[in-house]
XYZ file of C-alpha atoms in Angstrom:
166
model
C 112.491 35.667 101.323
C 114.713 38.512 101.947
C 114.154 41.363 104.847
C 112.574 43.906 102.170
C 109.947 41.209 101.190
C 109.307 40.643 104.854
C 108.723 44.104 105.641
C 106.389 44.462 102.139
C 104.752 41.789 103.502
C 104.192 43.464 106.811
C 102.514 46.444 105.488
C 100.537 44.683 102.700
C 98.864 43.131 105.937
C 97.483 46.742 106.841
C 95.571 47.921 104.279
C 92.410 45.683 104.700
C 92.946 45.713 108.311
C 92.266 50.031 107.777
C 89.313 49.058 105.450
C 87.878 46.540 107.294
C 87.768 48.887 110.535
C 86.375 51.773 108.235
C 84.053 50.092 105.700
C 80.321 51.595 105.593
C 81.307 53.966 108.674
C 79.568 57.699 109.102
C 81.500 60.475 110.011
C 79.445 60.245 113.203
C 80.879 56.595 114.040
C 84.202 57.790 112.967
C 83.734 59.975 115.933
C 82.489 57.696 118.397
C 84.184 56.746 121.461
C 83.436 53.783 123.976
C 84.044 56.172 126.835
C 84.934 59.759 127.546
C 88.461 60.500 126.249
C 88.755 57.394 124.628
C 90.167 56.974 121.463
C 87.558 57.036 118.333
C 88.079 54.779 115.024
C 88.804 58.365 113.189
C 91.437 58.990 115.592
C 92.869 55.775 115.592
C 93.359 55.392 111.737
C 94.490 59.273 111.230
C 97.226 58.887 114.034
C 98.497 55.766 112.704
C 98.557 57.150 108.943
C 100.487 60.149 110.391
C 102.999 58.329 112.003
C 103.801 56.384 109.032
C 103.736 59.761 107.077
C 105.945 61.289 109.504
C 108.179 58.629 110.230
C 108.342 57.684 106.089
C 109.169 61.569 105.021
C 111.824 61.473 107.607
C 113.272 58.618 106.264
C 112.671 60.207 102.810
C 114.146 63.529 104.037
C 110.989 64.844 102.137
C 107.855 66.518 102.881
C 105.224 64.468 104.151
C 101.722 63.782 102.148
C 100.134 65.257 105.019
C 101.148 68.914 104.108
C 101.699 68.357 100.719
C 98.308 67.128 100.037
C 97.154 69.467 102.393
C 95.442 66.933 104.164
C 94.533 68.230 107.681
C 91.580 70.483 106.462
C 89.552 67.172 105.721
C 90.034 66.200 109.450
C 89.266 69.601 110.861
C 92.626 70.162 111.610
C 95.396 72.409 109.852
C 98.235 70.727 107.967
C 100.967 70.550 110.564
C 103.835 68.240 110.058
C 104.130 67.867 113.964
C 101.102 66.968 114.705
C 101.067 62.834 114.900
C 98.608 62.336 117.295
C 101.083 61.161 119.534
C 100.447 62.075 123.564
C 97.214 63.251 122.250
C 94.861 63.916 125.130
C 91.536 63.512 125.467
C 90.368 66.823 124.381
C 93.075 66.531 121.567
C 91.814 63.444 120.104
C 88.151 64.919 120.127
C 88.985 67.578 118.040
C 89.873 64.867 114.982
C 87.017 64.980 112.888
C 87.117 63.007 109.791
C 84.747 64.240 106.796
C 84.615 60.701 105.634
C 85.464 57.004 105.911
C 86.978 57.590 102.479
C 88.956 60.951 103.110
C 90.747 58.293 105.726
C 90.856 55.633 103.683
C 92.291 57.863 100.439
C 95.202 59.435 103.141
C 95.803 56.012 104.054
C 96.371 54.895 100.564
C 98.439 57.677 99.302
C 101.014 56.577 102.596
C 101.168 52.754 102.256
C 101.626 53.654 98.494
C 104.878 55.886 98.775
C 106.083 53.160 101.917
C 105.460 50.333 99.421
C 107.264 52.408 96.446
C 110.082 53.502 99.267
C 110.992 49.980 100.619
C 110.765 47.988 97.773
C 113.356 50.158 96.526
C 115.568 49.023 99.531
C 119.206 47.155 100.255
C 120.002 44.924 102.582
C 122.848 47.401 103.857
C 119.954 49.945 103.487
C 117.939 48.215 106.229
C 120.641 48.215 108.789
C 121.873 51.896 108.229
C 121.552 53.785 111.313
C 118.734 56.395 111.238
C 118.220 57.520 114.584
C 121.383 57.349 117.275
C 119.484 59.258 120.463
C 118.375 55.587 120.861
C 120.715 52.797 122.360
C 120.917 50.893 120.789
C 121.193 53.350 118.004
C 117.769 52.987 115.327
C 118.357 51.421 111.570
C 116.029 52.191 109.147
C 114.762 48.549 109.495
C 114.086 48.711 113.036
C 112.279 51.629 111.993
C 110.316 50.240 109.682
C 108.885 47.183 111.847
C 108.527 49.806 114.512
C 105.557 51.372 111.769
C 104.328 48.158 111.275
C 103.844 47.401 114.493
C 101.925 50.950 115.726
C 100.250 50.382 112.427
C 98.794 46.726 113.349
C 98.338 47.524 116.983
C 96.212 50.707 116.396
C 93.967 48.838 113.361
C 93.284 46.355 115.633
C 92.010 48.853 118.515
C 89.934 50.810 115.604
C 88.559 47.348 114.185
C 87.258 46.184 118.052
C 85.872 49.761 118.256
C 84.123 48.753 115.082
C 82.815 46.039 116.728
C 81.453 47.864 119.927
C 79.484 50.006 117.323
């Protein structure tokens, strides 16, 4: 197994992580936080698709799916590239108001299938370009890449044990 099948295998490992946490859901549970200014499934699963989006088109050095798909109407938002989620307060992650479980689950899908089309189209030498120096040690687009996978498991998680509270 070579580093690109790792990382394949890393984000095949999301997808039913994102449908399991989503499956059956109303917009209303979508919505639904624990607490007051807690994160809510909805916002959970939309900030982790945008930071793939973001973090994939920048890699890319193309537009993300976000604002060409004009995506951010469906969550009651407009189609900004900058907005990630991330540093979102309270009243920021409120405003994120899905339509659907599906209208997440079909952005979701239309990301993991450009990273899965994007890395499986990758080197070895690839992987360890540097993508990102304002880091040190400087970012390679591998490091990057795990980084996704790793916001992307850690934030499926939180939206599948707010599942469970429900």
């Amino acid at each position: 197994m070579d580093a690109k099948d790792i990382l394949l295998d890393g984000f095949g490992r999301i997808p039913d992580e994102v449908t399991g946490a989503l499956h059956g859901l109303t917009a209303e549970q979508l919505r639904w936080a624990p607490a007051e200014g807690a994160n809510t499934i909805g916002w959970l699963i939309w900030h982790l698709t945008r930071v793939q989006d973001s973090h994939l088109a920048e890699l890319l050095a193309a537009d993300q799916i976000y604002v060409t798909g004009d995506w951010g109407p469906k969550f009651g938002l407009k189609s900004d590239p900058s907005d990630t989620g991330y540093g979102d307060s309270a009243g920021q992650i409120s405003r994120v108001e899905p339509r659907s479980a599906q209208v997440l689950l079909d952005y979701y899908q239309a990301v993991h299938d450009r990273t899965v089309d994007y890395v499986s189209g990758l080197s070895d030498a690839d992987l360890d370009e540097v993508v990102d120096d304002r880091w040190d040690p400087p970012v390679t687009r591998g490091v990057r890449l795990v980084s996704v996978i790793d916001d992307d498991a850690q934030h499926a998680g939180q939206a599948a044990y707010l599942r469970g509270l429900l």
